[in-house]
Amino acid sequence: MRLTQGTFSFLPDLTDRQIRDQIQYCLDQGWALSVEYTDDPHPRNTYWEMYGNPMFDLRDATGVMAEVASCRTTFPGQYIKVNAFDATRGVESLKLSFIVNRPDREPGFGLSRQEAEGRHIRYAVHSYATDRPAGERYG
Amino acid sequence: MTVQTDRTATHDTPPESNARYRSGVMEYARMGYWDPDYEPKDTDILALFRITPQEGVDPIEAAAAVAGESSTATWTVVWTDRLTAADVYRAKAYRVEPVPNSPDQHFAWIAYDLDLFEPGSIANLTASIIGNVFGFKAISALRLEDMRIPVAYVKTFPGPPTGITVERERLDKYGRPLLGATVKPKLGLSGRNYGRVVYEALKGGLDFTKDDENINSQPFMHWRDRFLYGMEAVNRASAATGEVKGHYLNVTGATMEDMYERAEFARDLGSIVVMIDLVIGYTAIQSMSAWARRNDMILHLHRAGASTYTRQRSHGVSFRVIAKWMRLAGVDHLHAGTVVGKLEGDPNTVQGFYNVLREPHNPIDLARGIFFEQDWASLRRVMPVASGGIHAGQMHQLLTYLGDDVVLQFGGGTIGHPMGIQAGATANRVALEAMVLARNEGRDIWNEGPEILADAARTCTPLRAALDTWGEVTFDYTSTDTPDFIPTATPA
């Protein structure tokens, strides 16, 4: 499967040039960039690991790209995303978030069903990767 | 009741109080409902009406009559006014102007004291403002164009249970419009077949699917079947993509008890969103908003019925006012037009609706039909929904007109795709992501849109097929609801 979280997951994987253009767009809007990674891409895993704090004072796309490259080197087989944070009152949240690295093989998710009372079914989405301990999940 | 036409000269002369309260009929303007010197207070509720007086009726008297009938007046003088602080409670028409290019129509600005209204009640607000007055004989037509809700009154409403920002955080989807589709045919599918459409559309790339406004619990599909099969489809699609997905389960029913039962069932099945129709009424909407807030639910409102009173410019209520009321009442999604699709919508007017729903503050913007400055006082923002006759080939226009914070709903444009529903959904998602990417790269998507789509279609056969099928389809009709003020071009 292909995990389609993030703003551009239905397009072919972005080139570094394309990633840099998106980062530049975010910087032009005054947003702060950050890099996060995970080996548990469950749709409700809100808290991916932070690769450092958001770069509130870094206004240079080259610097952000260096962080992306460094994260890729450290965690080559994990999902990595770039987030753009907008501190404007009434937003105070992300304005863009897109995946810039993914494992070679994406095992995806199973859906478990528990038959309950009547025709009720309780669903749970299960990430196959998390059957193995952290650090051993993507080959 | 008679209204004289030649009393303009007397409007500004308040009668002595003993004469003012003599039994009998008196012009509304002389009863205190017209005050050209009135300075609206920051706490006043302001309304702008478009009045078409009956032939021979003076516009100022007509405006005063509207102020009177929407506040304290009746057709004749009553002495019991003197038991009250009557002058405070009288609404005051304070400005009347001819409508540009419409000789028989006038705009009337009316101010209402805050104490005329129950805190936090759309039903009470509307019972005054659009209560008796629209049937008033002295006017041949009346339209409520806009309202200013003072912060003091805004703060009595809890507002949207979720709002744009928190909805995006729950979905973990940022930086692009959300995508949806209404299941078609809207009537007749069994629960099992209905869920098939939901699964295919969500797995193919949409974020949401939607019940239509009139799908409730009919002989061909009882509501519980729809909910059970729909949630199977939502969960399967979520597992297949790794994304949070939702289906707007329409909980509209005959009674509040029915609606609560349906909403609770949706919650118990794990749905993130429920849906109601505007026709359930303002009080029911506020009740469902409170329920949604208690149950962490996104509340989708379909504006079923709105066009019966919003579309014609001479009579009814502008949709911008309905949008303001619904933001106060507290819904998370509201259908607000597409500009380019099959349903009514002048671009400026529709952008005015969008601004009302999703800005923290609206400046006066006559070109978009916004007559009053409106401070929303941190009331959460409503996600507008664009639905009806839109397709992937219009993506550059939709993104330009409507921006990022909107749900674009491609019903026919997904389900009618020649390669199937999943392919239709994929075509829409790829078109959208390609257009957002290009816009952020600084490209001129308005002019280069077709080229950007054609490039994206090189690696996406479903998008190629969608463009070949619908690329040229447009709905180019003249809008009926357009602003009266066109900005004059400023010489360079």
XYZ file of C-alpha atoms in Angstrom:
631
model
C 0.000 0.000 0.000
C 0.947 3.648 -0.190
C 0.276 5.752 2.882
C -1.622 8.796 1.626
C -1.403 11.052 4.668
C 0.012 14.505 3.962
C -0.775 17.160 1.404
C 0.900 15.676 -1.681
C 0.799 11.889 -1.247
C -1.232 11.275 -4.405
C 1.511 12.789 -6.549
C 4.737 11.009 -7.456
C 7.273 11.405 -4.586
C 8.434 15.020 -4.563
C 11.958 15.763 -5.751
C 14.260 17.757 -3.474
C 13.702 20.727 -5.761
C 9.934 20.463 -5.285
C 10.305 20.036 -1.527
C 12.485 23.117 -1.377
C 9.896 25.157 -3.315
C 7.179 24.178 -0.851
C 9.418 25.069 2.094
C 10.162 28.436 0.504
C 6.410 29.035 0.076
C 5.861 28.313 3.779
C 8.695 30.629 4.806
C 7.225 33.351 2.594
C 3.951 33.018 4.527
C 5.814 33.476 7.818
C 5.252 29.889 8.971
C 7.751 27.897 11.041
C 8.999 24.598 9.617
C 9.586 21.399 11.526
C 10.602 17.832 10.711
C 8.996 14.735 12.267
C 9.525 11.013 11.759
C 7.858 7.778 12.782
C 7.744 4.045 12.313
C 4.092 3.959 13.443
C 2.045 5.750 10.780
C -1.360 4.825 12.263
C -3.888 7.454 11.086
C -4.468 8.519 14.688
C -0.842 8.536 15.774
C -0.839 12.298 16.325
C 2.594 12.568 17.878
C 5.335 11.569 15.494
C 8.844 11.987 16.924
C 10.177 15.541 16.628
C 13.470 15.884 14.796
C 14.319 18.920 16.875
C 12.035 21.814 17.754
C 10.143 23.818 15.115
C 12.617 26.164 13.447
C 10.889 29.426 14.404
C 13.902 31.590 13.630
C 15.219 29.823 10.555
C 14.085 31.768 7.477
C 16.237 29.944 4.942
C 15.023 27.015 2.836
C 18.561 25.652 2.555
C 18.736 25.294 6.329
C 15.414 23.419 6.442
C 16.547 21.150 3.612
C 19.690 20.376 5.641
C 17.456 19.230 8.527
C 15.447 17.056 6.135
C 18.667 15.528 4.776
C 19.994 14.913 8.271
C 16.760 13.217 9.367
C 16.812 11.048 6.249
C 20.378 9.964 7.011
C 19.507 9.115 10.599
C 16.157 7.378 9.868
C 16.335 6.271 6.237
C 13.674 3.591 6.580
C 11.017 5.635 8.349
C 8.271 8.050 7.421
C 9.456 11.663 7.565
C 7.237 14.709 7.126
C 7.736 18.452 6.947
C 5.218 20.566 8.873
C 4.558 24.292 8.584
C 3.173 25.991 11.683
C 1.222 29.258 11.698
C 1.079 31.062 15.049
C -1.642 33.516 13.926
C -4.406 33.909 16.511
C -7.365 31.766 15.557
C -5.120 29.300 13.673
C -2.201 28.350 15.959
C -1.896 25.111 14.051
C -0.342 23.530 10.980
C -0.965 25.033 7.556
C 0.864 22.445 5.470
C 2.213 18.969 6.194
C 3.693 16.612 3.633
C 5.693 13.407 3.563
C 9.282 13.638 2.282
C 10.511 10.122 3.040
C 8.875 6.709 3.298
C 10.107 3.132 3.810
C 10.789 1.001 0.734
C 8.065 -1.398 1.721
C 4.847 -0.093 3.264
C 2.989 -2.953 4.928
C -0.072 -0.847 5.689
C -2.911 -1.618 8.040
C -5.357 -4.326 8.878
C -8.906 -3.741 10.013
C -10.027 -5.865 12.933
C -13.686 -6.313 13.651
C -15.245 -7.307 16.911
C -18.851 -8.421 16.544
C -20.790 -6.789 19.355
C -24.452 -6.616 20.380
C -26.987 -6.711 17.568
C -25.284 -5.836 14.333
C -22.817 -3.499 15.997
C -19.214 -3.955 14.955
C -16.309 -2.366 16.805
C -13.505 -1.525 14.428
C -9.808 -1.137 15.063
C -7.235 -0.120 12.480
C -4.031 -2.006 13.130
C -0.598 -1.052 11.787
C 1.258 -4.196 10.700
C 4.581 -2.472 11.249
C 3.954 -2.169 14.978
C 3.831 -5.968 15.352
C 7.588 -5.661 15.650
C 9.417 -3.599 18.245
C 10.461 -0.026 17.497
C 13.666 0.078 15.492
C 12.983 -3.259 13.735
C 9.847 -2.321 11.815
C 10.868 -1.623 8.252
C 13.398 -4.351 7.347
C -53.674 50.858 8.566
C -52.921 53.644 6.176
C -49.611 55.197 5.411
C -49.516 58.685 4.047
C -47.111 59.713 1.369
C -46.658 63.409 1.943
C -45.517 63.585 5.536
C -41.780 63.723 5.006
C -41.606 67.168 6.473
C -43.054 65.976 9.764
C -40.720 62.970 10.214
C -38.195 64.915 12.184
C -40.668 66.525 14.528
C -41.375 64.259 17.510
C -44.858 65.009 18.791
C -45.502 66.195 22.310
C -45.960 63.194 24.558
C -49.642 63.795 25.287
C -50.331 64.028 21.588
C -47.980 61.083 20.925
C -50.098 58.739 23.048
C -53.566 59.861 21.937
C -55.539 56.789 20.823
C -55.618 56.200 17.112
C -53.323 55.557 14.193
C -50.100 57.472 13.727
C -47.286 57.185 11.192
C -44.513 54.895 12.411
C -41.960 57.590 11.691
C -43.756 59.928 14.090
C -44.068 57.210 16.733
C -40.287 57.194 17.158
C -39.199 54.455 14.749
C -37.332 56.908 12.506
C -34.421 58.837 13.947
C -31.948 60.164 11.387
C -29.743 61.511 14.177
C -29.438 58.188 15.972
C -25.843 57.028 16.543
C -25.858 53.210 16.749
C -24.293 51.898 19.931
C -21.527 49.260 19.862
C -23.963 46.879 21.538
C -26.835 47.432 19.075
C -27.864 44.786 16.626
C -27.955 46.387 13.180
C -29.935 45.239 10.177
C -29.957 46.379 6.601
C -33.223 45.819 4.743
C -33.997 46.275 1.076
C -37.495 47.717 1.029
C -39.818 47.942 -1.943
C -42.624 50.198 -0.647
C -46.106 49.888 -2.101
C -46.756 52.523 -4.708
C -47.231 55.890 -3.031
C -45.696 54.888 0.295
C -42.893 57.136 1.450
C -39.635 55.175 1.848
C -38.869 56.688 5.234
C -42.283 55.754 6.553
C -41.839 52.265 5.119
C -38.464 51.960 6.871
C -39.968 53.173 10.130
C -42.790 50.668 9.721
C -40.266 47.846 9.289
C -38.415 49.020 12.397
C -41.705 49.209 14.283
C -43.125 45.870 13.274
C -39.807 44.092 13.924
C -39.619 45.540 17.428
C -42.340 46.954 19.656
C -45.037 48.464 17.469
C -48.528 47.450 16.590
C -50.806 49.144 14.077
C -52.188 51.684 16.514
C -51.026 53.719 19.473
C -51.190 51.898 22.817
C -50.936 53.684 26.147
C -49.198 50.673 27.715
C -45.999 51.779 25.957
C -45.796 54.320 28.761
C -45.312 51.533 31.304
C -41.970 50.756 29.619
C -38.730 52.477 28.671
C -40.387 52.597 25.273
C -37.811 54.696 23.528
C -35.051 52.180 24.311
C -37.085 49.255 23.031
C -38.188 50.926 19.808
C -35.981 49.869 16.914
C -34.819 52.912 15.021
C -34.485 53.289 11.303
C -31.599 55.752 11.084
C -30.676 55.844 7.427
C -32.570 55.334 4.168
C -30.967 55.412 0.729
C -32.125 54.507 -2.750
C -30.717 51.239 -4.089
C -28.363 51.985 -7.005
C -30.001 51.226 -10.342
C -33.298 50.098 -8.738
C -35.661 53.080 -8.643
C -38.421 51.403 -6.631
C -36.150 50.006 -3.895
C -34.519 51.551 -0.834
C -31.960 50.368 1.689
C -32.956 50.987 5.292
C -30.539 50.721 8.209
C -32.227 49.800 11.490
C -30.726 49.578 14.980
C -32.103 47.323 17.734
C -31.181 47.539 21.394
C -29.486 44.425 22.759
C -32.170 43.963 25.414
C -34.744 43.166 22.738
C -33.216 39.713 22.309
C -32.797 36.580 24.370
C -29.128 35.653 24.786
C -27.974 32.743 22.640
C -31.261 32.180 20.779
C -31.437 32.292 16.984
C -35.152 31.530 17.248
C -35.724 34.646 19.320
C -33.505 36.836 17.156
C -35.249 35.759 13.983
C -38.750 35.905 15.429
C -38.218 39.659 15.684
C -36.114 40.401 12.651
C -37.969 38.217 10.143
C -41.153 37.635 12.132
C -44.330 39.449 11.116
C -42.647 42.123 9.134
C -42.175 40.283 5.828
C -45.926 40.067 5.288
C -46.557 43.700 5.984
C -49.048 45.278 3.556
C -47.347 48.659 3.197
C -44.397 47.072 1.475
C -44.618 44.965 -1.632
C -41.285 43.215 -0.996
C -38.668 43.123 1.726
C -35.253 41.574 1.916
C -32.894 41.284 4.865
C -29.527 41.982 3.259
C -27.100 41.963 6.154
C -26.796 42.178 9.920
C -24.166 43.350 12.375
C -24.150 41.161 15.458
C -22.426 43.035 18.305
C -19.689 41.256 20.224
C -21.884 41.455 23.308
C -24.432 39.227 21.559
C -21.893 37.028 19.705
C -20.489 36.031 23.086
C -23.839 34.562 24.152
C -23.500 31.835 21.485
C -21.147 28.856 21.841
C -20.591 28.718 18.063
C -19.247 25.830 15.989
C -18.524 22.713 18.049
C -15.326 21.962 16.122
C -14.356 24.742 13.730
C -11.940 24.736 10.812
C -8.689 24.488 12.749
C -9.702 21.668 15.069
C -11.421 19.766 12.265
C -8.149 19.773 10.331
C -6.237 18.626 13.397
C -8.661 15.754 13.954
C -8.399 14.727 10.312
C -4.638 15.432 10.160
C -5.179 17.117 6.778
C -3.656 20.512 6.035
C -2.785 22.837 3.222
C -5.448 21.896 0.710
C -9.233 21.894 0.344
C -10.886 18.736 1.631
C -12.602 16.512 -0.902
C -16.036 14.988 -0.685
C -18.789 13.424 -2.719
C -22.479 12.924 -2.241
C -23.609 9.365 -2.810
C -25.692 9.054 -5.972
C -28.383 8.199 -6.841
C -29.524 10.113 -3.806
C -32.603 7.933 -3.399
C -33.215 4.251 -4.025
C -29.978 2.450 -3.105
C -30.075 -0.321 -0.521
C -27.810 0.019 2.505
C -25.395 -2.560 1.162
C -25.049 -0.885 -2.232
C -24.873 2.540 -0.650
C -21.871 1.496 1.454
C -20.151 0.280 -1.712
C -20.191 3.803 -3.132
C -18.848 5.183 0.150
C -15.983 2.668 0.225
C -14.957 3.180 -3.390
C -14.977 6.970 -3.151
C -13.049 7.115 0.126
C -10.503 4.494 -0.861
C -9.955 6.284 -4.181
C -8.835 9.433 -2.412
C -11.738 11.479 -1.032
C -11.750 12.600 2.579
C -15.504 12.578 3.037
C -18.611 11.146 1.515
C -22.050 12.509 2.193
C -25.675 11.537 2.571
C -27.907 13.775 0.541
C -30.389 16.114 2.182
C -33.405 13.916 1.585
C -31.932 10.556 2.542
C -33.335 9.793 5.990
C -35.136 6.487 6.582
C -37.133 5.338 3.607
C -38.617 1.998 2.540
C -35.645 1.143 0.314
C -33.081 1.845 3.083
C -33.737 2.235 6.790
C -31.358 4.553 8.569
C -29.660 1.906 10.707
C -28.698 -0.079 7.624
C -27.183 3.005 6.046
C -25.200 3.791 9.171
C -23.893 0.225 9.624
C -22.815 -0.291 6.028
C -21.514 3.261 5.795
C -19.235 2.817 8.785
C -17.937 -0.506 7.487
C -16.978 1.382 4.329
C -15.368 4.270 6.226
C -13.239 1.977 8.367
C -12.177 -0.209 5.448
C -11.125 2.853 3.465
C -9.241 4.250 6.436
C -7.268 0.997 6.831
C -6.563 0.875 3.085
C -5.077 4.388 2.974
C -3.858 5.157 6.469
C -5.961 8.326 6.496
C -8.808 9.491 8.720
C -11.999 9.349 6.651
C -15.601 10.301 7.309
C -19.120 9.933 5.985
C -21.678 12.606 6.858
C -24.429 10.490 8.346
C -27.641 12.489 7.947
C -29.454 12.269 11.273
C -32.354 14.498 10.178
C -35.605 13.036 11.429
C -39.178 13.892 12.286
C -38.524 14.663 15.948
C -35.632 15.647 18.166
C -35.903 12.236 19.795
C -35.361 10.570 16.406
C -32.392 12.787 15.684
C -30.745 12.156 19.033
C -31.242 8.408 18.592
C -29.610 8.506 15.152
C -26.762 10.742 16.270
C -26.013 8.492 19.244
C -25.938 5.447 16.994
C -23.510 7.230 14.652
C -21.308 8.084 17.618
C -21.396 4.529 18.948
C -20.273 3.251 15.546
C -17.281 5.594 15.619
C -18.369 8.200 13.082
C -16.478 11.496 13.282
C -19.256 13.529 11.649
C -23.052 13.773 11.556
C -25.222 15.840 9.288
C -28.449 17.816 9.592
C -30.625 19.740 7.151
C -31.490 23.437 7.490
C -35.190 22.528 7.294
C -35.093 21.066 10.819
C -35.231 24.652 12.095
C -33.039 26.957 14.106
C -33.834 25.538 17.532
C -33.180 21.967 16.410
C -29.895 23.105 14.863
C -28.811 24.670 18.147
C -29.796 21.506 20.013
C -27.772 19.352 17.633
C -24.852 21.756 17.949
C -24.870 21.306 21.710
C -25.051 17.544 21.216
C -22.115 17.630 18.781
C -20.051 19.621 21.262
C -20.746 17.068 24.001
C -19.833 14.184 21.703
C -16.706 15.468 19.876
C -18.600 15.388 16.592
C -18.175 17.484 13.470
C -21.601 18.900 12.540
C -22.359 19.220 8.830
C -25.293 21.413 7.790
C -26.902 21.044 4.359
C -28.768 24.223 3.391
C -31.846 22.371 2.162
C -34.626 24.872 1.518
C -32.485 28.010 1.672
C -32.944 29.030 -1.933
C -36.692 29.467 -1.383
C -35.879 32.682 0.476
C -32.275 33.562 -0.370
C -32.166 33.628 -4.145
C -34.327 36.559 -5.258
C -32.865 39.955 -4.630
C -36.115 41.757 -3.900
C -37.587 39.547 -1.177
C -36.399 37.155 1.498
C -33.201 36.821 3.464
C -29.736 36.991 1.956
C -27.678 33.868 2.429
C -24.968 36.005 4.033
C -27.375 36.557 6.909
C -28.204 32.845 7.103
C -24.450 32.185 7.170
C -24.045 34.569 10.115
C -26.907 32.954 11.994
C -25.498 29.477 11.387
C -22.032 30.473 12.611
C -23.709 31.715 15.785
C -25.969 28.663 16.046
C -22.869 26.510 15.795
C -22.324 24.297 12.774
C -18.962 23.144 11.417
C -19.803 22.795 7.715
C -22.221 24.861 5.659
C -22.933 24.668 1.934
C -22.149 28.125 0.591
C -21.852 27.870 -3.197
C -19.320 26.917 -5.834
C -19.292 29.905 -8.210
C -18.550 27.605 -11.156
C -20.985 24.722 -10.557
C -24.631 24.103 -11.387
C -26.154 26.138 -8.521
C -26.706 29.884 -8.204
C -23.646 31.928 -7.284
C -22.132 35.218 -8.386
C -18.359 35.100 -7.589
C -18.256 38.221 -5.395
C -21.448 37.335 -3.558
C -20.255 33.787 -2.857
C -16.881 35.070 -1.627
C -18.842 37.299 0.752
C -20.556 34.187 2.191
C -17.192 32.452 2.554
C -15.688 35.443 4.330
C -18.578 35.536 6.792
C -18.064 31.856 7.607
C -14.309 31.667 7.924
C -12.782 35.058 8.782
C -12.198 36.272 12.346
C -13.304 39.765 11.312
C -15.228 41.086 8.292
C -14.569 44.660 7.145
C -17.258 46.490 5.171
C -16.983 45.135 1.629
C -19.823 46.404 -0.554
C -18.545 44.632 -3.671
C -19.071 41.331 -1.834
C -22.367 42.400 -0.280
C -20.941 42.996 3.232
C -22.561 46.183 4.571
C -21.364 46.023 8.172
C -18.096 45.491 9.935
C -18.386 42.281 11.937
C -16.084 41.211 14.763
C -16.523 37.489 15.413
C -14.797 37.701 18.791
C -12.906 34.402 18.344
C -16.063 32.444 17.526
C -14.807 29.366 15.714
C -14.752 29.348 11.942
C -17.137 27.361 9.749
C -15.808 25.262 6.857
C -17.759 26.217 3.717
C -18.810 23.390 1.412
C -18.838 23.765 -2.378
C -21.141 21.216 -3.918
C -23.098 20.854 -7.125
C -21.914 20.363 -10.687
C -18.155 20.747 -10.180
C -15.437 18.563 -11.715
C -11.664 18.066 -11.786
C -11.231 20.235 -14.894
C -12.268 23.311 -12.872
C -9.708 22.770 -10.105
C -7.704 25.929 -10.858
C -10.876 28.036 -10.802
C -12.157 26.446 -7.598
C -8.849 26.927 -5.793
C -8.604 30.548 -6.970
C -12.159 31.497 -6.026
C -12.557 29.478 -2.846
C -9.074 29.036 -1.307
C -7.903 26.188 0.933
C -10.458 26.107 3.744
C -13.375 24.540 1.909
C -14.773 21.083 1.213
C -15.009 20.550 -2.549
C -17.692 17.995 -3.263
C -17.605 16.154 -6.545
C -20.619 13.828 -6.541
C -21.325 13.197 -10.205
C -17.700 14.090 -10.914
C -16.588 11.088 -8.842
C -19.322 8.508 -9.229
C -19.891 9.188 -12.930
C -16.252 8.607 -13.875
C -15.918 6.285 -16.902
C -13.340 4.063 -15.114
C -15.302 3.718 -11.901
C -15.764 5.457 -8.577
C -12.255 4.879 -7.186
C -10.761 6.269 -10.385
C -13.071 9.272 -10.173
C -11.950 9.973 -6.616
C -8.291 9.556 -7.556
C -8.678 11.966 -10.480
C -10.057 14.636 -8.169
C -7.400 14.151 -5.505
C -4.522 14.195 -8.008
C -5.932 17.278 -9.751
C -6.237 19.047 -6.416
C -2.782 18.165 -5.092
C -1.148 19.069 -8.420
C -2.879 22.447 -8.409
C -1.941 23.252 -4.795
C 1.656 22.220 -5.474
C 1.791 24.471 -8.543
C 0.183 27.416 -6.756
C 2.673 27.150 -3.882
C 5.500 27.054 -6.428
C 4.334 30.476 -7.561
C 2.709 29.474 -10.840
C -0.207 31.440 -12.284
C -2.817 28.697 -11.889
C -5.686 30.822 -13.222
C -4.056 30.920 -16.658
C -1.894 27.800 -16.546
C -4.508 25.581 -14.865
C -5.443 23.472 -17.897
C -1.759 22.879 -18.624
C -1.025 21.924 -15.001
C -3.901 19.433 -15.102
C -2.754 18.000 -18.431
C 0.759 17.519 -17.021
C -0.585 15.775 -13.915
C -2.724 13.550 -16.136
C 0.402 12.168 -17.829
C 1.082 10.039 -14.751
C -2.590 9.597 -13.805
C -4.860 7.869 -16.307
C -8.012 8.493 -14.228
C -7.380 12.244 -14.374
C -6.867 12.040 -18.143
C -10.210 10.253 -18.467
C -11.962 12.826 -16.238
C -10.620 15.720 -18.300
C -11.657 13.990 -21.515
C -15.171 13.436 -20.155
C -15.939 16.762 -18.458
C -13.115 19.146 -19.350
C -15.383 21.459 -21.309
C -18.512 21.345 -19.130
C -19.523 24.740 -17.724
C -22.709 26.204 -16.249
C -22.635 29.727 -17.529
C -25.880 31.399 -16.465
C -26.470 34.885 -15.149
C -26.757 35.048 -11.372
C -29.872 36.515 -9.778
C -28.260 37.419 -6.453
C -25.507 39.930 -7.209
C -24.116 42.901 -5.264
C -25.550 46.348 -5.946
C -22.209 48.053 -5.714
C -19.533 47.434 -8.301
C -16.207 48.983 -7.357
C -15.096 51.653 -9.768
C -11.742 50.902 -11.323
C -9.059 53.142 -9.883
C -7.002 54.871 -12.568
C -3.400 53.783 -12.433
